[in-house]
Short mmCIF file of C-alpha atoms in Angstrom, two decimals:
data_model
loop_
_atom_site.label_atom_id
_atom_site.label_comp_id
_atom_site.label_asym_id
_atom_site.label_seq_id
_atom_site.Cartn_x
_atom_site.Cartn_y
_atom_site.Cartn_z
CA MET A 11 -0.04 -0.18 -0.13
CA ASP A 12 1.33 3.47 -0.72
CA GLN A 13 2.73 5.86 1.68
CA PRO A 14 0.07 8.70 1.52
CA SER A 15 1.89 12.35 0.46
CA GLY A 16 2.98 14.85 2.87
CA ARG A 17 4.68 15.25 6.15
CA SER A 18 4.04 12.29 8.41
CA PHE A 19 3.74 12.08 12.22
CA MET A 20 7.07 10.60 13.01
CA GLN A 21 8.76 13.14 10.55
CA VAL A 22 7.16 16.04 12.32
CA LEU A 23 7.70 14.74 15.62
CA CYS A 24 11.44 14.01 15.20
CA GLU A 25 11.73 17.48 14.05
CA LYS A 26 10.23 19.56 16.79
CA TYR A 27 11.83 17.64 19.92
CA SER A 28 15.28 16.69 18.81
CA PRO A 29 17.95 17.97 20.69
CA GLU A 30 18.20 21.30 19.16
CA ASN A 31 14.81 22.31 19.20
CA PHE A 32 13.57 20.83 22.86
CA PRO A 33 16.75 20.62 24.94
CA TYR A 34 16.70 17.92 27.73
CA ARG A 35 15.94 19.83 31.29
CA ARG A 36 17.43 18.39 34.60
CA GLY A 37 15.65 18.27 38.28
CA PRO A 38 12.63 17.13 39.69
CA GLY A 39 9.79 16.45 37.37
CA MET A 40 11.62 17.70 34.84
CA GLY A 41 13.15 14.91 33.25
CA VAL A 42 11.74 13.51 29.97
CA HIS A 43 11.06 9.78 28.80
CA VAL A 44 13.21 7.74 26.80
CA PRO A 45 12.21 4.27 25.26
CA ALA A 46 14.29 1.44 26.80
CA THR A 47 13.90 -1.08 24.36
CA PRO A 48 17.34 -1.93 23.00
CA GLN A 49 16.32 -2.16 19.29
CA GLY A 50 14.82 1.38 18.71
CA SER A 51 15.22 3.83 15.94
CA PRO A 52 18.70 5.45 15.55
CA MET A 53 16.83 8.63 16.67
CA LYS A 54 15.67 7.35 19.53
CA ASP A 55 18.26 8.46 22.35
CA ARG A 56 18.55 11.96 20.73
CA LEU A 57 14.65 12.30 21.28
CA ASN A 58 13.47 14.50 24.55
CA LEU A 59 9.72 13.61 24.71
CA PRO A 60 6.94 15.27 27.06
CA SER A 61 3.87 13.45 28.34
CA VAL A 62 1.83 16.33 26.34
CA LEU A 63 2.35 16.21 22.46
CA VAL A 64 1.26 19.54 20.57
CA LEU A 65 1.87 19.03 16.86
CA ASN A 66 -0.79 21.32 15.63
CA SER A 67 -0.61 23.49 12.17
CA CYS A 68 2.45 21.21 10.80
CA GLY A 69 1.10 19.63 7.54
CA ILE A 70 0.59 15.53 9.08
CA THR A 71 -0.80 13.58 6.32
CA CYS A 72 -0.21 10.34 7.42
CA ALA A 73 1.22 8.51 10.55
CA GLY A 74 4.81 7.17 9.34
CA ASP A 75 6.40 4.40 10.72
CA GLU A 76 4.17 2.88 13.55
CA LYS A 77 7.05 0.74 15.21
CA GLU A 78 8.60 4.38 15.77
CA ILE A 79 5.62 5.58 17.06
CA ALA A 80 5.04 3.11 19.69
CA ALA A 81 8.55 3.43 20.77
CA PHE A 82 8.68 6.87 21.11
CA CYS A 83 4.50 7.65 22.56
CA ALA A 84 4.69 4.88 24.55
CA HIS A 85 4.12 7.07 27.46
CA VAL A 86 2.23 10.32 26.18
CA SER A 87 -1.20 11.21 27.66
CA GLU A 88 -2.37 13.81 25.50
CA LEU A 89 -2.00 14.76 22.02
CA ASP A 90 -2.91 17.45 19.84
CA LEU A 91 -2.71 17.72 16.32
CA SER A 92 -5.15 20.09 15.71
CA ASP A 93 -4.85 21.98 12.22
CA ASN A 94 -3.41 19.33 9.60
CA LYS A 95 -4.22 17.59 6.88
CA LEU A 96 -5.39 14.45 8.21
CA GLU A 97 -8.08 13.09 6.23
CA ASP A 98 -7.96 9.32 6.12
CA TRP A 99 -9.23 7.83 9.59
CA HIS A 100 -7.03 4.53 9.09
CA GLU A 101 -3.87 7.33 9.54
CA VAL A 102 -4.98 8.93 12.74
CA SER A 103 -5.93 5.53 13.85
CA LYS A 104 -2.32 3.94 12.98
CA ILE A 105 -0.89 6.70 15.44
CA VAL A 106 -3.86 6.33 17.84
CA SER A 107 -3.18 2.84 18.52
CA ASN A 108 0.49 2.84 19.02
CA VAL A 109 -0.40 5.45 21.89
CA PRO A 110 -1.42 3.15 24.78
CA GLN A 111 -1.49 5.91 27.56
CA LEU A 112 -4.22 8.18 25.40
CA GLU A 113 -6.32 10.12 27.16
CA PHE A 114 -6.94 13.52 25.49
CA LEU A 115 -7.08 13.77 21.76
CA ASN A 116 -7.80 16.84 19.60
CA LEU A 117 -8.31 16.35 16.09
CA SER A 118 -10.31 19.75 15.44
CA SER A 119 -9.47 21.66 11.80
CA ASN A 120 -8.58 18.44 9.78
CA PRO A 121 -10.56 17.53 6.84
CA LEU A 122 -11.74 14.07 8.20
CA ASN A 123 -14.85 14.57 6.96
CA LEU A 124 -13.27 12.98 3.60
CA SER A 125 -13.22 9.42 4.89
CA VAL A 126 -15.47 6.64 6.49
CA LEU A 127 -14.10 6.12 10.08
CA GLU A 128 -15.41 2.36 10.42
CA ARG A 129 -15.39 0.52 13.86
CA THR A 130 -11.76 -0.99 13.51
CA CYS A 131 -10.58 2.12 13.13
CA ALA A 132 -12.64 3.81 16.44
CA GLY A 133 -11.69 0.75 18.14
CA SER A 134 -8.32 1.92 18.59
CA PHE A 135 -9.38 5.20 20.48
CA SER A 136 -10.86 2.87 23.30
CA GLY A 137 -8.97 4.67 26.20
CA VAL A 138 -9.60 8.23 25.33
CA ARG A 139 -11.38 10.45 27.84
CA LYS A 140 -11.30 13.58 26.02
CA LEU A 141 -11.86 13.98 22.27
CA VAL A 142 -11.80 17.46 20.39
CA LEU A 143 -13.61 17.00 17.02
CA ASN A 144 -14.54 21.06 16.58
CA ASN A 145 -14.59 22.32 12.52
CA SER A 146 -13.61 18.06 11.36
CA LYS A 147 -17.38 18.73 9.64
CA ALA A 148 -17.66 15.15 11.49
CA SER A 149 -21.12 13.47 10.53
CA TRP A 150 -23.23 12.35 12.99
CA GLU A 151 -22.48 8.43 11.82
CA THR A 152 -18.89 9.04 12.20
CA VAL A 153 -19.60 10.43 15.85
CA HIS A 154 -22.32 7.13 16.50
CA THR A 155 -18.94 5.04 15.82
CA ILE A 156 -16.80 6.76 17.92
CA LEU A 157 -19.18 6.44 21.13
CA GLN A 158 -19.78 2.97 20.48
CA GLU A 159 -16.09 2.21 20.51
CA LEU A 160 -14.90 4.86 23.40
CA PRO A 161 -16.71 3.35 27.14
CA ASP A 162 -14.88 5.55 29.12
CA LEU A 163 -15.41 9.35 26.65
CA GLU A 164 -16.32 12.29 29.48
CA GLU A 165 -15.17 14.86 27.80
CA LEU A 166 -16.70 15.45 23.70
CA PHE A 167 -16.02 18.68 21.43
CA LEU A 168 -18.61 19.11 18.21
CA CYS A 169 -18.16 22.59 17.59
CA LEU A 170 -18.31 24.19 14.61
CA ASN A 171 -19.31 21.15 12.38
CA ASP A 172 -22.62 23.06 10.79
CA TYR A 173 -24.86 21.02 12.46
CA GLU A 174 -28.65 21.70 11.97
CA THR A 175 -30.06 18.15 13.19
CA VAL A 176 -29.14 15.56 15.73
CA SER A 177 -29.31 12.05 14.82
CA CYS A 178 -29.25 9.30 17.63
CA PRO A 179 -27.58 6.34 17.96
CA SER A 180 -29.14 2.96 18.68
CA ILE A 181 -27.38 2.73 22.14
CA CYS A 182 -26.84 5.92 24.72
CA CYS A 183 -23.23 6.93 25.98
CA PRO A 184 -23.93 6.82 29.67
CA SER A 185 -19.94 7.58 30.19
CA LEU A 186 -20.18 11.59 28.66
CA LYS A 187 -20.07 14.36 31.38
CA LEU A 188 -19.26 17.62 29.46
CA LEU A 189 -20.79 18.28 25.62
CA HIS A 190 -19.61 21.46 23.94
CA ILE A 191 -21.51 21.55 20.95
CA THR A 192 -21.18 25.31 20.34
CA ASP A 193 -21.32 27.41 17.30
CA ASN A 194 -23.76 25.13 14.98
CA ASN A 195 -26.82 25.39 13.25
CA LEU A 196 -29.20 23.72 16.22
CA GLN A 197 -32.42 26.20 16.78
CA ASP A 198 -35.19 23.87 17.52
CA TRP A 199 -35.59 22.07 20.76
CA THR A 200 -36.59 18.98 19.20
CA GLU A 201 -32.90 18.58 18.41
CA ILE A 202 -31.47 19.69 21.73
CA ARG A 203 -33.39 17.36 23.64
CA LYS A 204 -31.93 14.24 21.54
CA LEU A 205 -28.82 14.83 23.57
CA GLY A 206 -30.42 14.07 26.94
CA VAL A 207 -31.29 10.64 24.95
CA MET A 208 -27.57 10.28 23.89
CA PHE A 209 -25.75 11.53 27.32
CA PRO A 210 -27.62 10.59 30.13
CA SER A 211 -25.13 11.45 32.33
CA LEU A 212 -24.08 14.66 30.74
CA ASP A 213 -23.15 17.89 33.61
CA THR A 214 -22.22 20.38 31.64
CA LEU A 215 -23.71 21.28 28.27
CA VAL A 216 -22.23 24.36 26.20
CA LEU A 217 -25.21 25.23 23.40
CA ALA A 218 -23.30 29.04 23.13
CA ASN A 219 -24.03 30.36 19.60
CA ASN A 220 -26.97 28.21 18.29
CA HIS A 221 -29.97 30.65 18.54
CA VAL A 222 -31.47 28.37 20.03
CA ASN A 223 -35.20 29.75 19.96
CA ALA A 224 -37.21 28.17 22.55
CA ILE A 225 -37.47 25.26 25.50
CA GLU A 226 -40.26 23.21 24.33
CA GLU A 227 -40.79 20.64 26.67
CA PRO A 228 -42.69 19.65 29.53
CA ASP A 229 -41.01 20.42 32.93
CA ASP A 230 -40.97 16.82 34.05
CA SER A 231 -39.93 15.64 30.63
CA LEU A 232 -37.02 17.79 31.13
CA ALA A 233 -36.54 16.30 34.73
CA ARG A 234 -35.95 12.86 32.95
CA LEU A 235 -34.54 14.10 29.81
CA PHE A 236 -31.33 16.12 31.94
CA PRO A 237 -31.41 14.72 35.39
CA ASN A 238 -27.84 15.12 36.12
CA LEU A 239 -27.29 18.65 34.32
CA ARG A 240 -25.50 20.87 36.45
CA SER A 241 -24.34 23.48 34.02
CA ILE A 242 -25.84 25.02 31.05
CA SER A 243 -24.69 27.47 28.30
CA LEU A 244 -27.18 29.41 26.17
CA HIS A 245 -25.22 32.33 25.35
CA LYS A 246 -26.73 33.55 22.26
CA ALA A 247 -29.40 31.73 21.89
CA GLY A 248 -32.96 32.78 20.53
CA LEU A 249 -34.71 32.74 23.74
CA ARG A 250 -37.48 35.84 23.60
CA SER A 251 -39.71 34.45 26.38
CA TRP A 252 -39.37 34.74 30.43
CA GLU A 253 -41.11 31.23 30.65
CA ASP A 254 -37.95 29.66 28.61
CA ILE A 255 -36.03 31.05 31.70
CA ASP A 256 -38.43 29.77 33.97
CA LYS A 257 -38.01 26.35 31.76
CA LEU A 258 -34.58 26.08 33.45
CA ASN A 259 -36.20 25.56 37.14
CA SER A 260 -37.05 21.61 35.75
CA PHE A 261 -33.25 20.47 35.60
CA PRO A 262 -33.06 18.85 38.87
CA LYS A 263 -29.59 19.84 39.83
CA LEU A 264 -29.01 23.04 37.55
CA GLU A 265 -26.77 25.74 39.72
CA GLU A 266 -24.80 27.34 36.50
CA VAL A 267 -26.22 29.38 33.78
CA ARG A 268 -25.00 31.63 31.10
CA LEU A 269 -27.29 33.68 28.85
CA LEU A 270 -25.80 36.46 27.85
CA GLY A 271 -26.54 37.85 24.52
CA ILE A 272 -30.34 36.64 24.48
CA PRO A 273 -33.06 38.82 22.80
CA LEU A 274 -35.31 38.54 25.73
CA LEU A 275 -32.82 40.52 27.67
CA GLN A 276 -31.94 43.49 25.19
CA PRO A 277 -34.50 45.78 26.63
CA TYR A 278 -33.61 45.66 30.06
CA THR A 279 -30.59 47.47 31.89
CA THR A 280 -27.42 45.41 33.20
CA GLU A 281 -28.79 45.92 36.64
CA GLU A 282 -32.49 44.78 35.62
CA ARG A 283 -31.17 41.39 33.46
CA ARG A 284 -29.02 40.00 36.56
CA LYS A 285 -31.94 40.64 39.53
CA LEU A 286 -34.42 39.51 37.07
CA VAL A 287 -32.51 36.40 36.16
CA ILE A 288 -31.38 35.31 39.35
CA ALA A 289 -34.97 36.18 41.31
CA ARG A 290 -36.23 33.41 38.87
CA LEU A 291 -34.17 30.77 39.08
CA PRO A 292 -34.06 30.11 42.81
CA SER A 293 -31.30 27.33 42.56
CA VAL A 294 -28.13 28.50 40.20
CA SER A 295 -25.47 29.10 42.41
CA LYS A 296 -23.15 30.76 39.41
CA LEU A 297 -25.09 33.17 36.87
CA ASN A 298 -22.65 34.26 33.60
CA GLY A 299 -19.65 32.87 35.23
CA SER A 300 -20.31 35.32 38.55
CA VAL A 301 -20.82 33.41 41.99
CA VAL A 302 -24.21 34.11 43.50
CA THR A 303 -24.18 35.53 46.73
CA ASP A 304 -27.16 34.87 49.43
CA GLY A 305 -26.97 38.68 49.83
CA GLU A 306 -27.12 39.17 45.77
CA ARG A 307 -30.16 36.67 45.97
CA GLU A 308 -32.19 38.33 48.55
CA ASP A 309 -31.54 42.00 46.96
CA SER A 310 -32.35 40.33 43.44
CA GLU A 311 -35.26 38.91 44.87
CA ARG A 312 -36.77 42.31 46.80
CA PHE A 313 -36.24 43.42 43.96
CA PHE A 314 -38.28 41.63 41.74
CA ILE A 315 -41.05 42.17 43.49
CA ARG A 316 -41.12 46.14 43.25
CA TYR A 317 -40.34 45.46 39.70
CA TYR A 318 -43.34 43.82 39.59
CA VAL A 319 -45.64 45.56 42.02
CA ASP A 320 -47.44 47.84 39.81
CA VAL A 321 -47.92 45.51 36.77
CA PRO A 322 -51.67 44.13 36.39
CA GLN A 323 -52.44 40.79 38.11
CA GLU A 324 -52.79 38.92 34.66
CA GLU A 325 -49.21 39.96 33.52
CA VAL A 326 -47.84 39.30 37.53
CA PRO A 327 -45.48 35.93 36.68
CA PHE A 328 -46.01 33.24 39.26
CA ARG A 329 -42.36 33.87 40.78
CA TYR A 330 -43.48 37.15 42.30
CA HIS A 331 -46.36 35.51 44.43
CA GLU A 332 -43.93 33.00 45.76
CA LEU A 333 -41.65 35.98 46.67
CA VAL A 334 -44.63 37.93 47.96
CA THR A 335 -45.25 34.89 50.33
CA LYS A 336 -41.52 35.34 51.18
CA TYR A 337 -40.81 38.84 52.12
CA GLY A 338 -44.47 40.21 52.00
CA LYS A 339 -45.56 43.13 49.26
CA LEU A 340 -42.63 45.33 49.52
CA GLU A 341 -43.01 49.31 47.75
CA PRO A 342 -41.24 50.80 45.71
CA LEU A 343 -37.57 52.28 47.16
CA ALA A 344 -37.59 56.27 47.44
CA GLU A 345 -35.71 57.88 45.06
CA VAL A 346 -33.08 59.60 46.39
CA ASP A 347 -30.52 62.00 44.21
CA LEU A 348 -27.25 61.77 45.93
CA ARG A 349 -25.94 64.38 43.23
CA PRO A 350 -23.84 67.05 44.81
CA GLN A 351 -25.48 70.29 44.86
CA SER A 352 -24.00 72.24 41.75
CA SER A 353 -25.54 75.83 42.80
CA ALA A 354 -26.70 77.35 45.83
CA LYS A 355 -28.99 80.66 46.39
CA VAL A 356 -26.79 82.80 49.32
CA GLU A 357 -27.41 85.96 50.88
CA VAL A 358 -24.66 88.32 49.90
CA HIS A 359 -23.71 90.70 52.78
CA PHE A 360 -21.90 94.18 52.27
CA ASN A 361 -22.18 97.74 53.59
CA ASP A 362 -25.05 96.97 55.59
CA GLN A 363 -26.86 95.70 52.40
CA VAL A 364 -28.22 92.51 51.33
CA GLU A 365 -28.30 90.91 47.69
CA GLU A 366 -29.89 87.61 47.13
CA MET A 367 -28.12 85.88 44.18
CA THR A 368 -27.14 82.15 42.94
CA ILE A 369 -23.77 80.66 42.84
CA ARG A 370 -22.21 77.89 41.37
CA LEU A 371 -20.39 75.67 43.61
CA ASP A 372 -18.23 74.33 41.35
CA GLN A 373 -15.96 77.92 40.48
CA THR A 374 -13.00 79.16 43.01
CA VAL A 375 -13.01 81.41 46.12
CA ALA A 376 -10.91 83.67 43.72
CA GLU A 377 -13.22 82.91 40.74
CA LEU A 378 -16.82 84.47 43.42
CA LYS A 379 -14.67 87.03 44.19
CA LYS A 380 -14.91 88.03 40.54
CA GLN A 381 -18.14 87.50 40.21
CA LEU A 382 -18.75 90.02 43.14
CA LYS A 383 -16.32 92.64 41.92
CA THR A 384 -19.44 95.33 40.36
CA LEU A 385 -21.74 94.21 43.68
CA VAL A 386 -19.69 95.32 46.18
CA GLN A 387 -18.16 97.92 44.32
CA LEU A 388 -14.15 96.54 45.50
CA PRO A 389 -11.07 95.05 43.83
CA THR A 390 -10.77 91.28 44.31
CA SER A 391 -7.14 92.48 45.85
CA ASN A 392 -8.81 94.22 48.59
CA MET A 393 -12.05 92.16 49.36
CA LEU A 394 -12.28 89.43 52.55
CA LEU A 395 -15.03 86.88 52.32
CA TYR A 396 -16.46 84.96 55.03
CA TYR A 397 -19.11 82.40 54.96
CA PHE A 398 -21.86 81.58 57.13
CA ASP A 399 -23.27 78.31 57.94
CA HIS A 400 -27.09 79.41 58.51
CA GLU A 401 -27.39 76.19 60.67
CA ALA A 402 -24.43 75.62 62.31
CA PRO A 403 -23.34 76.68 65.90
CA PHE A 404 -20.01 78.38 64.75
CA GLY A 405 -19.32 81.86 63.52
CA PRO A 406 -18.01 82.92 60.22
CA GLU A 407 -15.35 80.89 58.10
CA GLU A 408 -13.26 82.98 56.55
CA MET A 409 -12.79 82.46 52.88
CA LYS A 410 -8.97 82.97 52.49
CA TYR A 411 -7.87 80.49 49.90
CA SER A 412 -8.07 81.73 46.89
CA SER A 413 -7.91 78.25 44.98
CA ARG A 414 -10.23 76.23 47.32
CA ALA A 415 -13.42 75.25 45.31
CA LEU A 416 -16.70 76.46 46.83
CA HIS A 417 -18.20 73.08 47.15
CA SER A 418 -16.12 71.98 49.86
CA PHE A 419 -17.14 74.56 52.10
CA GLY A 420 -20.88 72.91 52.05
CA ILE A 421 -22.57 75.78 50.97
CA ARG A 422 -26.15 75.21 50.71
CA ASP A 423 -29.48 77.55 49.72
CA GLY A 424 -30.02 80.39 52.65
CA ASP A 425 -26.60 80.26 53.70
CA LYS A 426 -24.42 83.82 53.98
CA ILE A 427 -21.53 85.49 52.73
CA PHE A 428 -19.95 88.34 54.02
CA VAL A 429 -18.07 90.64 52.18
CA GLU A 430 -15.56 93.21 53.67
CA SER A 431 -12.72 95.64 52.91
CA LYS A 432 -9.14 95.02 53.87
CA THR A 433 -8.59 98.49 53.81
CA LYS A 434 -11.43 99.14 56.08
#
């Protein structure tokens, strides 16, 4: 059988991990594995291989000498072959079957859709626990074959594969805990529910960028489909109804949710989005990556009551009544303007005269003197100013620092400014 053209796995391995490119490092925990078999390749004693091999974007098209792979890679546990030119599953099988300790395999962005994965080839993957097939355009038939032959698979990545539907295999995969299936074209919940049938032990489901338009499932059915789901990402889903958010309460073990970028929340402020969602999801302890503290939950639930207090009864969500039972019916909070006062109406006293005027509090003492110059008929250099707080028990305070801002005196409406001449 002719060897496929292009660069082989072994060729790239020898080039990348030769002593010139990957020097030996001594010290505790820093050693590298050198196979001990005496009849190996002459390259054996000159290669320094870690247990994690990263050979992405190297133009690999085939395996190369299988005996060499077995000699060098007996200890390898993680292998990244993403963004290469592997298009034949038989070549992938030749590599993987000679890496007996392999638990993590990344085959992303290889054109493996150009060949059919046979069960005999998939059997060589049997020890893999984490498999990445992003942007490989792997068909569901290929995925089913893999699931049949990987009894210990725990994490599967199927992103960017242009899936519009989900095809269920004849048997389920009870070992899988985490599924990343982001950036596909899955919009109907009838497709998403099949994932629950396929993976009954699923703990984490990442559906970001799929534009799922609704969660159309009875509550009891959701609990049966996803009995162990702890975390779900619906980032940039197409959800437009609060009923869809309420449906998340039907997952019996759900603790973590991501809901950024959904149409439903676009009209709300950042504060409203977070608080209204937290209040509707009493069991969720982490929202959009941030922990929900007990204090934040109580604040959110009280906010929820006040938010809906004046809404017509027929439009009030059921959660509102649950929270009123918990906290009572709360009145809206009084609006308090905490912005600093920008101006004040004061009395200006000079030469036994009194004038009422409005002064800006963001100006300095020197600028106030300029404002008073025409009124009191004194040059600013000959002017003394005193501030008198009508509510304070103390006497007037001299305003002697020209650069001091007026707001720092705490001037309010009704206070007095006394003007005297230095030469008086």
